[in-house]
Coordinates of C-alpha atoms and ligand atoms in Angstrom, one line a residue:
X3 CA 67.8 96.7 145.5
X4 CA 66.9 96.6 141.6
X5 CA 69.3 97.0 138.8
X6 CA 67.7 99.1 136.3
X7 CA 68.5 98.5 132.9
X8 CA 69.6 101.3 130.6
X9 CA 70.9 99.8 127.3
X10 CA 73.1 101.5 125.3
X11 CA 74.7 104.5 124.3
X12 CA 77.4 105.9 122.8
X13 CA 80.2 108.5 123.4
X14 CA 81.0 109.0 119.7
X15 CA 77.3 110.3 119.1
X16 CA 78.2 113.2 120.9
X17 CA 81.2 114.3 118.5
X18 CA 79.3 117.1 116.3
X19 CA 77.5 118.4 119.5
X20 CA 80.3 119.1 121.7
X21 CA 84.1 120.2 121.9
X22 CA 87.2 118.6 120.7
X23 CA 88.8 118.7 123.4
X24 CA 86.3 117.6 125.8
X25 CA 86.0 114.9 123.8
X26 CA 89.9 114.3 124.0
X27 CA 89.4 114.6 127.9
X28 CA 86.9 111.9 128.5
X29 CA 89.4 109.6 126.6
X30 CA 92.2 110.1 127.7
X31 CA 90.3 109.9 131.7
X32 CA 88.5 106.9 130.7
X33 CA 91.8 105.1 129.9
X34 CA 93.1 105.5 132.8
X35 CA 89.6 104.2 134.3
X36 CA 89.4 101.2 131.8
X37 CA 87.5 98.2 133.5
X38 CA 87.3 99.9 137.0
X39 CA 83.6 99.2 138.5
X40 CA 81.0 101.9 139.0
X41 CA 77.6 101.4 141.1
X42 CA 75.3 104.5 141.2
X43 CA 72.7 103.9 143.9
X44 CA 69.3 105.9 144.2
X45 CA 65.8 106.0 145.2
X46 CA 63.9 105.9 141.8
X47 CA 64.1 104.9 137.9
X48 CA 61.5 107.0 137.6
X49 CA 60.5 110.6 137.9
X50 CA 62.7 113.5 138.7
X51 CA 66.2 114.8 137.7
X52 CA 68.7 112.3 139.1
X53 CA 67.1 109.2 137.0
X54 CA 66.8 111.2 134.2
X55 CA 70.6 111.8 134.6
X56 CA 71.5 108.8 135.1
X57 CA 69.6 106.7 132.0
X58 CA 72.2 108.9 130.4
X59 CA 75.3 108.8 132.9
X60 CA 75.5 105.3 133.3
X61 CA 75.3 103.4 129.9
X62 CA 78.3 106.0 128.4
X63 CA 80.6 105.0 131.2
X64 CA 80.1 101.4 130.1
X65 CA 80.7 102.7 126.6
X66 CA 83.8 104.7 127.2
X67 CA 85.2 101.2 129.1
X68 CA 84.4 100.9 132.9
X69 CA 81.7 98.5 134.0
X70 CA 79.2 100.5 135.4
X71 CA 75.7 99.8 136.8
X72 CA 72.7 101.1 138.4
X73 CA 70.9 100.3 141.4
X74 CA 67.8 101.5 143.0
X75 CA 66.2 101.0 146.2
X76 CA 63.3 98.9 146.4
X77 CA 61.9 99.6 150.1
X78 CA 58.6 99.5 151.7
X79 CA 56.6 102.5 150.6
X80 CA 56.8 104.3 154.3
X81 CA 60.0 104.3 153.7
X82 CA 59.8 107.5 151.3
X83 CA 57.2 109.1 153.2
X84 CA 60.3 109.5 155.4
X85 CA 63.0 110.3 153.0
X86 CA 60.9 112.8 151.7
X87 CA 60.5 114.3 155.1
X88 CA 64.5 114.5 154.8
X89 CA 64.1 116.4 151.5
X90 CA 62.2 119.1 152.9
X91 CA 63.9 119.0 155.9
X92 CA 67.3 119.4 154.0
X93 CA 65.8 122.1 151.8
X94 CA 65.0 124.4 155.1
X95 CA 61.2 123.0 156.2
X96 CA 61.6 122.3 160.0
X97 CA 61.4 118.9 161.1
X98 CA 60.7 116.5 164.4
X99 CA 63.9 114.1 163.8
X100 CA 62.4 110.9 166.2
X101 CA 63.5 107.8 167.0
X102 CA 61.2 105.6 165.6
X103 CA 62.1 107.7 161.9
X104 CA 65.7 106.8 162.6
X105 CA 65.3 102.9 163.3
X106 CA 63.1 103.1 159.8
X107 CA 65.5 105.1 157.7
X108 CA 68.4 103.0 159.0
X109 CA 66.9 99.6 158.8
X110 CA 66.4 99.9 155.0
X111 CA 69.7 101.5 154.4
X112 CA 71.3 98.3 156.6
X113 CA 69.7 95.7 154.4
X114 CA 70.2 97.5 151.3
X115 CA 74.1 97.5 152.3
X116 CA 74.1 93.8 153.1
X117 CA 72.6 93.3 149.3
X118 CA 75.4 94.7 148.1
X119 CA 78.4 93.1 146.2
X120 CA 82.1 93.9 147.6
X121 CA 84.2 94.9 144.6
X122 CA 83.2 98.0 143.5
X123 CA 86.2 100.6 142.7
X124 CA 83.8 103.3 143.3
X125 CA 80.1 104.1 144.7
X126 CA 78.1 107.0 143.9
X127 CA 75.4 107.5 146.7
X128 CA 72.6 110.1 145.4
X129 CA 70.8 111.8 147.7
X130 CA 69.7 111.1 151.2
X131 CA 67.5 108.1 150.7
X132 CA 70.6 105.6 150.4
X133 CA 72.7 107.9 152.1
X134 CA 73.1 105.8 155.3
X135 CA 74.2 102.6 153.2
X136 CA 77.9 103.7 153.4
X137 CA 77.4 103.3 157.3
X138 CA 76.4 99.3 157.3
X139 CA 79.0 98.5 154.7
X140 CA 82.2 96.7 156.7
X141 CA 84.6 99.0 155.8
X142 CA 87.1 95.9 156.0
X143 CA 84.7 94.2 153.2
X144 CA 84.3 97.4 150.9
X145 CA 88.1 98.6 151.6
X146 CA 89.2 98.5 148.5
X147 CA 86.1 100.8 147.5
X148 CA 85.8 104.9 146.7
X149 CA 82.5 106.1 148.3
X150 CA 81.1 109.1 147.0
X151 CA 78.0 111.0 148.4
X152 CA 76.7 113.2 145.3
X153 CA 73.4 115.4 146.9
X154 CA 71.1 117.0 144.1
X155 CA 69.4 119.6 146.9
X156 CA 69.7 122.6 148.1
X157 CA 70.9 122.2 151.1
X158 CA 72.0 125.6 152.4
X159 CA 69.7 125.9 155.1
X160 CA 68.7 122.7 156.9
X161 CA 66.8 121.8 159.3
X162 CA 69.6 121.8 162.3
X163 CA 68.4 118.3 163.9
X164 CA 68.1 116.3 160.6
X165 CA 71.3 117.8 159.2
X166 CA 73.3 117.0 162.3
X167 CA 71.7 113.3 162.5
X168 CA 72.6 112.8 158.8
X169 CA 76.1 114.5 158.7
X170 CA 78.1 111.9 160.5
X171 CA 77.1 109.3 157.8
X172 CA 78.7 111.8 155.0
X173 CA 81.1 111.9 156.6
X174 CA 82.2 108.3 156.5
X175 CA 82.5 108.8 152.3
X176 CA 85.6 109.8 151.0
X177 CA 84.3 112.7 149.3
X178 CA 80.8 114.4 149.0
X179 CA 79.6 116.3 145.4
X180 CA 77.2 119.3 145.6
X181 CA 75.9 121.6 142.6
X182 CA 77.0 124.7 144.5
X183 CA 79.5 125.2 146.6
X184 CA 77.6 126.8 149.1
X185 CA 75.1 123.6 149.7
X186 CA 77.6 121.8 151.4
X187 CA 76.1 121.0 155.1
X188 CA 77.9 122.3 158.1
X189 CA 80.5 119.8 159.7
X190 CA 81.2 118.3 157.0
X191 CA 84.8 116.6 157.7
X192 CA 85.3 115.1 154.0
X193 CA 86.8 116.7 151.0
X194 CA 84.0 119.0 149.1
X195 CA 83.5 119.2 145.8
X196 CA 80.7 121.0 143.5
X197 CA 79.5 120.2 139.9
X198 CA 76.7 121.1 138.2
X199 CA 74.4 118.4 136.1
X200 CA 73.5 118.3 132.6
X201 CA 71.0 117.1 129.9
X202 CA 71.6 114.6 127.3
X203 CA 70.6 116.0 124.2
X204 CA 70.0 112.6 122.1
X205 CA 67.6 111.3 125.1
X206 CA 64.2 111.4 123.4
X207 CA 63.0 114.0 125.4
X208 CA 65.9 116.7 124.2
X209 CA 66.1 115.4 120.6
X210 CA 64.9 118.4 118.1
X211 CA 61.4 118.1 116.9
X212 CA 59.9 119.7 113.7
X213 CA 57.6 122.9 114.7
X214 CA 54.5 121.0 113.2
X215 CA 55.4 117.5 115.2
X216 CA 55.2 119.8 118.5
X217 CA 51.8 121.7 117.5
X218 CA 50.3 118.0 116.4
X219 CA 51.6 116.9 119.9
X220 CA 50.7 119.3 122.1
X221 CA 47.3 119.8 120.1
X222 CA 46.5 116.1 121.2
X223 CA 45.9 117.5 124.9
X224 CA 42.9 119.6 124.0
X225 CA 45.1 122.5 123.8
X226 CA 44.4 125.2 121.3
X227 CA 47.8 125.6 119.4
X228 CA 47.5 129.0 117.9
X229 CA 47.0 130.5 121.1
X230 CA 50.1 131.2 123.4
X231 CA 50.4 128.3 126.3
X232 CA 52.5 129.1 129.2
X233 CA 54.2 125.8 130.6
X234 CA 55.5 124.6 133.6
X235 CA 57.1 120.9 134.0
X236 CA 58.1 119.7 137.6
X237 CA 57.3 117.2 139.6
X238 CA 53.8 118.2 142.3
X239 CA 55.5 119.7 144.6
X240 CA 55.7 122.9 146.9
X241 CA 59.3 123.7 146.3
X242 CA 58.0 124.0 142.2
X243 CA 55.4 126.7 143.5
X244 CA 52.9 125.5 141.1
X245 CA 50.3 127.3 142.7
X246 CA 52.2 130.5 142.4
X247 CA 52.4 129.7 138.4
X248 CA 48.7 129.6 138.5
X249 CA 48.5 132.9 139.8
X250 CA 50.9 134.2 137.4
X251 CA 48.8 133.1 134.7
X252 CA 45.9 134.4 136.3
X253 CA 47.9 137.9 136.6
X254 CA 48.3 137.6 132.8
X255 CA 44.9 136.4 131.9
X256 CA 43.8 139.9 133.2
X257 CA 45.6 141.5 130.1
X258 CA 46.0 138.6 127.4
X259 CA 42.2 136.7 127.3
X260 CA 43.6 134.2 125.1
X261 CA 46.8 133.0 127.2
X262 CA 46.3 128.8 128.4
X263 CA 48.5 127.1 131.0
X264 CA 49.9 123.8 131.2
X265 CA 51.2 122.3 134.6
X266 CA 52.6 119.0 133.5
X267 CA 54.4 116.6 136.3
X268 CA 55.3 113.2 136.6
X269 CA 54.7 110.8 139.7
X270 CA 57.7 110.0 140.9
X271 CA 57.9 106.7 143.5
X272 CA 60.1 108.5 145.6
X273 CA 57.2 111.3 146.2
X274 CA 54.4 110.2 148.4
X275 CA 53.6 113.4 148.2
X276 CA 52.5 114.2 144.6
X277 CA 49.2 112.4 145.1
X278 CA 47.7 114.9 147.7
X279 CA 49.6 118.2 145.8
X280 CA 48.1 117.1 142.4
X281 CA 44.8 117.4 144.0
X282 CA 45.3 120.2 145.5
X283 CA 46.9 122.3 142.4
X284 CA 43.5 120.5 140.4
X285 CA 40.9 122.1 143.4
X286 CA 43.1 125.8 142.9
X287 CA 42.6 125.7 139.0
X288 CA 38.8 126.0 139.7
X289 CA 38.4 123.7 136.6
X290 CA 39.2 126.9 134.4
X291 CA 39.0 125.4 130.9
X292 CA 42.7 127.2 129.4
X293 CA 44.8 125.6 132.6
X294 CA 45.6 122.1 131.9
X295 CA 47.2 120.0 134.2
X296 CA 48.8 116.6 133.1
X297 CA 50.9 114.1 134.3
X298 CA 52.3 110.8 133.5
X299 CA 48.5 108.9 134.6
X300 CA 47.5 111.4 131.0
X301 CA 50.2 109.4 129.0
X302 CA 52.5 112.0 129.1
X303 CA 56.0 110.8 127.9
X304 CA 59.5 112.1 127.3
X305 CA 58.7 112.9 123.7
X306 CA 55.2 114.4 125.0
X307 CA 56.9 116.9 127.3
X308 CA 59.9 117.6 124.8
X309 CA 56.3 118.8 122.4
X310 CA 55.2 120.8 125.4
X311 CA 58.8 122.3 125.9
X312 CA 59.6 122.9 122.2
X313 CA 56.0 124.5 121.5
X314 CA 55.3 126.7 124.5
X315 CA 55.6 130.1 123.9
X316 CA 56.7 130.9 127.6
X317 CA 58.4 128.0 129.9
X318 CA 57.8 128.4 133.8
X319 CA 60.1 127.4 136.6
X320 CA 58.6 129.0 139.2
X321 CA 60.7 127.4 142.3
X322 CA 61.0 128.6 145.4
X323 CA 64.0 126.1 146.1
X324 CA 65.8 124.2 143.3
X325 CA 68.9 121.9 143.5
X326 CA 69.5 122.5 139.8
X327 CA 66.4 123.0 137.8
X328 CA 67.0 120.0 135.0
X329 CA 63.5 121.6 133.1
X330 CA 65.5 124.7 133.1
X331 CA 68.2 123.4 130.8
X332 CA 65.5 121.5 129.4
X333 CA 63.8 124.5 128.0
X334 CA 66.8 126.4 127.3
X335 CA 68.5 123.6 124.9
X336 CA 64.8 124.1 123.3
X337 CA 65.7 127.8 122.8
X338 CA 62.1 128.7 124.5
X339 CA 61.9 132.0 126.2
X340 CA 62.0 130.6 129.9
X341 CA 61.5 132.7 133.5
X342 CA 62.3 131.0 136.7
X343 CA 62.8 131.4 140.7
X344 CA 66.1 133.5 141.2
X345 CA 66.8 130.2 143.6
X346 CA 69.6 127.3 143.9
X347 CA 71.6 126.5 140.7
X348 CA 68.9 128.1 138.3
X349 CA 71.4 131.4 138.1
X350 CA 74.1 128.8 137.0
X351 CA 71.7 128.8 134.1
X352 CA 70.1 131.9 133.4
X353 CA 71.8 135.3 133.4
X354 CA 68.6 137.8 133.9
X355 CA 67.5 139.4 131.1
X356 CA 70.4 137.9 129.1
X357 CA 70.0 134.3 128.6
X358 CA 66.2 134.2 130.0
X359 CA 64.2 135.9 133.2
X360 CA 65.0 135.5 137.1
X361 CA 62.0 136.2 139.5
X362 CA 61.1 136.1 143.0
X363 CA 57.3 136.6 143.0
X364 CA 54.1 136.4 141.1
X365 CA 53.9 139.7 139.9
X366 CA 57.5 140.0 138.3
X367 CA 57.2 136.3 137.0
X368 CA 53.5 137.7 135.4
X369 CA 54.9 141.0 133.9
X370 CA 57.9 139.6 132.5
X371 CA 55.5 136.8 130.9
X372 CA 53.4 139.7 129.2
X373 CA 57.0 141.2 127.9
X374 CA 57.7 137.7 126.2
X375 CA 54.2 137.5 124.9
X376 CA 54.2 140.8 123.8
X377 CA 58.0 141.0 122.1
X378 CA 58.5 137.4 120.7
X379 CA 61.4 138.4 118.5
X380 CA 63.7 139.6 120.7
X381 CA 62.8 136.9 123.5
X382 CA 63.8 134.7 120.5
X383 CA 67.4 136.0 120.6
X384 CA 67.3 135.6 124.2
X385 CA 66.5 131.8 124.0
X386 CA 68.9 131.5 121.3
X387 CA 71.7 132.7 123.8
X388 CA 70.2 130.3 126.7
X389 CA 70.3 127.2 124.4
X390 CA 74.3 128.3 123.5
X391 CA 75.1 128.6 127.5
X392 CA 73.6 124.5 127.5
X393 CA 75.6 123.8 125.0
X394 CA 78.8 125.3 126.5
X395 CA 78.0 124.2 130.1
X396 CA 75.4 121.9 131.0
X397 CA 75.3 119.0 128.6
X398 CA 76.2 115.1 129.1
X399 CA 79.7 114.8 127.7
X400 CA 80.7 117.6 130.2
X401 CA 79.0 116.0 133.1
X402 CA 80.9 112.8 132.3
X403 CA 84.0 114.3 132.1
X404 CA 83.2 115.5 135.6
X405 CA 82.7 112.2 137.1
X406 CA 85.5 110.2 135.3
X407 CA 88.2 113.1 137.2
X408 CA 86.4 112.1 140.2
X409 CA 87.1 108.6 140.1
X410 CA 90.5 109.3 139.1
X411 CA 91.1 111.3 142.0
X412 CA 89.9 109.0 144.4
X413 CA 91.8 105.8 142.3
X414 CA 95.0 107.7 141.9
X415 CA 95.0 109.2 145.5
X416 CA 94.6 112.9 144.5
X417 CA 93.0 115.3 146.7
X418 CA 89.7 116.4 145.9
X419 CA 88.4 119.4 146.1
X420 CA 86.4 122.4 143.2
X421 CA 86.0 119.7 140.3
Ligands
LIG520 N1 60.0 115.4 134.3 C1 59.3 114.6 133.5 N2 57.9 114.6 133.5 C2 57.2 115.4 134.3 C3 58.0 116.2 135.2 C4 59.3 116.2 135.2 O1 59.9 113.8 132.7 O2 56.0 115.3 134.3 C5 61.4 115.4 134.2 C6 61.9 116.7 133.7 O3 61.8 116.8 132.3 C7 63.4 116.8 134.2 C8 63.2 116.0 135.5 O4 62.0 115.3 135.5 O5 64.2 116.1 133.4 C9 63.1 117.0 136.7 O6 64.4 117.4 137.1 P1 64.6 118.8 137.9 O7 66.1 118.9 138.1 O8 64.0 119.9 137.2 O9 63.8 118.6 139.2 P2 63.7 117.4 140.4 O10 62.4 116.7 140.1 O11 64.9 116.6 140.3 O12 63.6 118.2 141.6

């Protein structure tokens, strides 16, 4: 495994942004936590929600006093042609479990727990790719560790044989962390609990940017900035329905001529995947000159997509399944009129027709486009109530807080359960 380097940040940045007393919290946890050690494993550094939490998560635990650090797998590439097998499996795709997959998926898992150091206080397993690790650590070694199986999915309906194969290994943490309740897998013997990620608003992809620095941005891309742009960021994937965002736009084309799309996602290393969807989403577009698709290969950055978030006048999150939705809270924080799939945790996020738009199809997602594009003043009061629900709910400080009661629990012997 590699240890990814995040450099610094700092607690006390946060002070104007969020409460008091959250503030009070986190200290008065992370002195009870001072010097403990914290390993966060995962799949990739880059690409997708859980690095992009942790770049955040794990340099403000070594500011507020523990010694924490990140690791991420470094297996052969095959390797995540089967894990992401898992994650559609996990997320309700059916699956043929064999067991030449198994000897592969456990073989890196194995060596991966033999690279590991032994004194630990706690580890945070995220996701099924280093899932199995727990299993091939000698739990007289690592006794004196807290193992914690944190799963960013949705998970509510499995695939029966996968689930059941990767139970048993969750079931050998001492506790497992889902974003809803209700994705915890059947037969799950450990303690359950359920907490909800966040952004971090000073990352450079959240930090406020002037109206004209977004246009000059976004304008960069070839696309025409005093015409409305519909946006979608996600990672080229099915569960993101891009192809159904392309038909909404399509839908709204019919009555707004001058409406452009954006489809902007990042190659993740973890996603084998991406390659073949990109091309497919490129051959859909039917090189139509307003739909503009873009990725990390374009040199699209963080501050590039915070541009595209801050200056579209209609943000897209079109899923079909969703752990979370990290672009949701994304676009929110940028107080942009957003619509997404009524799926996963995006509900935890957006109250229809309060704090932003929940669909389940083309045709709603399109008419409720042409009411933002059509009413942008009230939409505007909308967003403005989305980005105050982020700030109450789903940013950093909060999601810190959430994990330094976890490792209390576990340290001080607490039961766990509804963090
Ligand atoms: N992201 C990005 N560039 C892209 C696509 C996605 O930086 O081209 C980021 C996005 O801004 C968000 C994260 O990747 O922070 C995606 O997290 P989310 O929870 O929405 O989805 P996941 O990819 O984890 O399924």
């Amino acid at each position: 495994m590699r240890e990814v380097n995040v450099g610094h940040k700092r607690i006390a940045d946060y002070r104007s942004i969020v409460s008091r007393e959250l503030m009070a919290e986190i200290e008065e946890l992370a002195a009870r936590l001072r010097g403990r050690r914290i390993l966060h494993v995962n799949a990739t550094a880059f690409g997708g929600g859980v690095a992009e939490i942790l770049y955040t998560l794990v340099p403000l635990l070594t500011d507020v006093g523990l010694e924490a650090e990140w690791l991420v797998m470094a297996p052969p590439p095959r390797f995540f042609t089967i894990t992401k097998a898992f994650h559609n499996a996990l997320q309700g795709r059916e699956f043929e479990l064999t067991d030449e997959v198994k000897m592969a998926y456990e073989t890196v898992c194995c060596a991966d727990a033999a690279d590991l150091r032994r004194d630990y206080d706690v580890l945070v397993v995220h996701d099924p790719q280093p899932l199995a690790i727990r299993h091939f650590v000698d739990l007289a070694e690592g006794s004196g560790a807290h193992w914690v199986w944190r799963c960013h999915l949705d998970t509510s309906t499995p695939d029966r044989g996968l689930s059941e194969y990767l139970t048993p290994f969750v079931n050998e943490y001492e506790t497992a962390v889902f974003t809803l309740p209700e994705f915890a897998l059947d037969g799950l013997t450990v303690p359950v609990c359920s907490i909800a990620p966040a952004i971090d608003p000073l990352a450079p992809k959240n930090m406020a940017l002037s109206r004209e620095d977004a246009r000059y941005i976004v304008d960069q891309f070839g696309i025409d900035v005093d015409r409305p742009l519909l946006l979608q960021v996600s990672r080229f994937d099915p569960w993101k329905d891009p192809l159904g965002v392309v038909d909404v736009y399509r839908s709204v084309k019919k009555e707004r001529d001058d409406v452009q799309l954006a489809l902007v996602g990042s190659m993740a290393s973890d996603d084998p995947e991406g390659w073949d969807y990109l091309e497919q989403i490129s051959a859909y577009v039917e090189g139509d000159p307003d739909v503009f698709v873009l990725s990390n290969l374009d040199n699209v950055g963080s501050i590039e997509i915070d541009a595209f978030q801050s200056h579209a006048d209609v943000v897209l999150q079109k899923s079909v399944r969703e752990g979370f939705g990290l672009t949701v809270t994304e676009a929110l924080w940028k107080a942009r009129p957003t619509i997404a799939g009524a799926v996963g945790g995006i509900p935890l996020q957006i109250e229809d027709g309060k704090t932003g738009y929940l669909v389940d199809g083309v045709a709603t997602c399109a008419e409720r486009c042409l009411r933002v594009l059509a009413e942008p003043e009230r939409h505007r009061e909308m967003a403005l109530r989305g980005k105050e629900h982020v700030r109450s709910h789903f940013l950093m400080p909060r999601l810190l807080r959430d994990h330094l009661r976890v490792y209390v629990d576990l340290i001080e012997g607490k039961t766990l359960g509804g963090a």
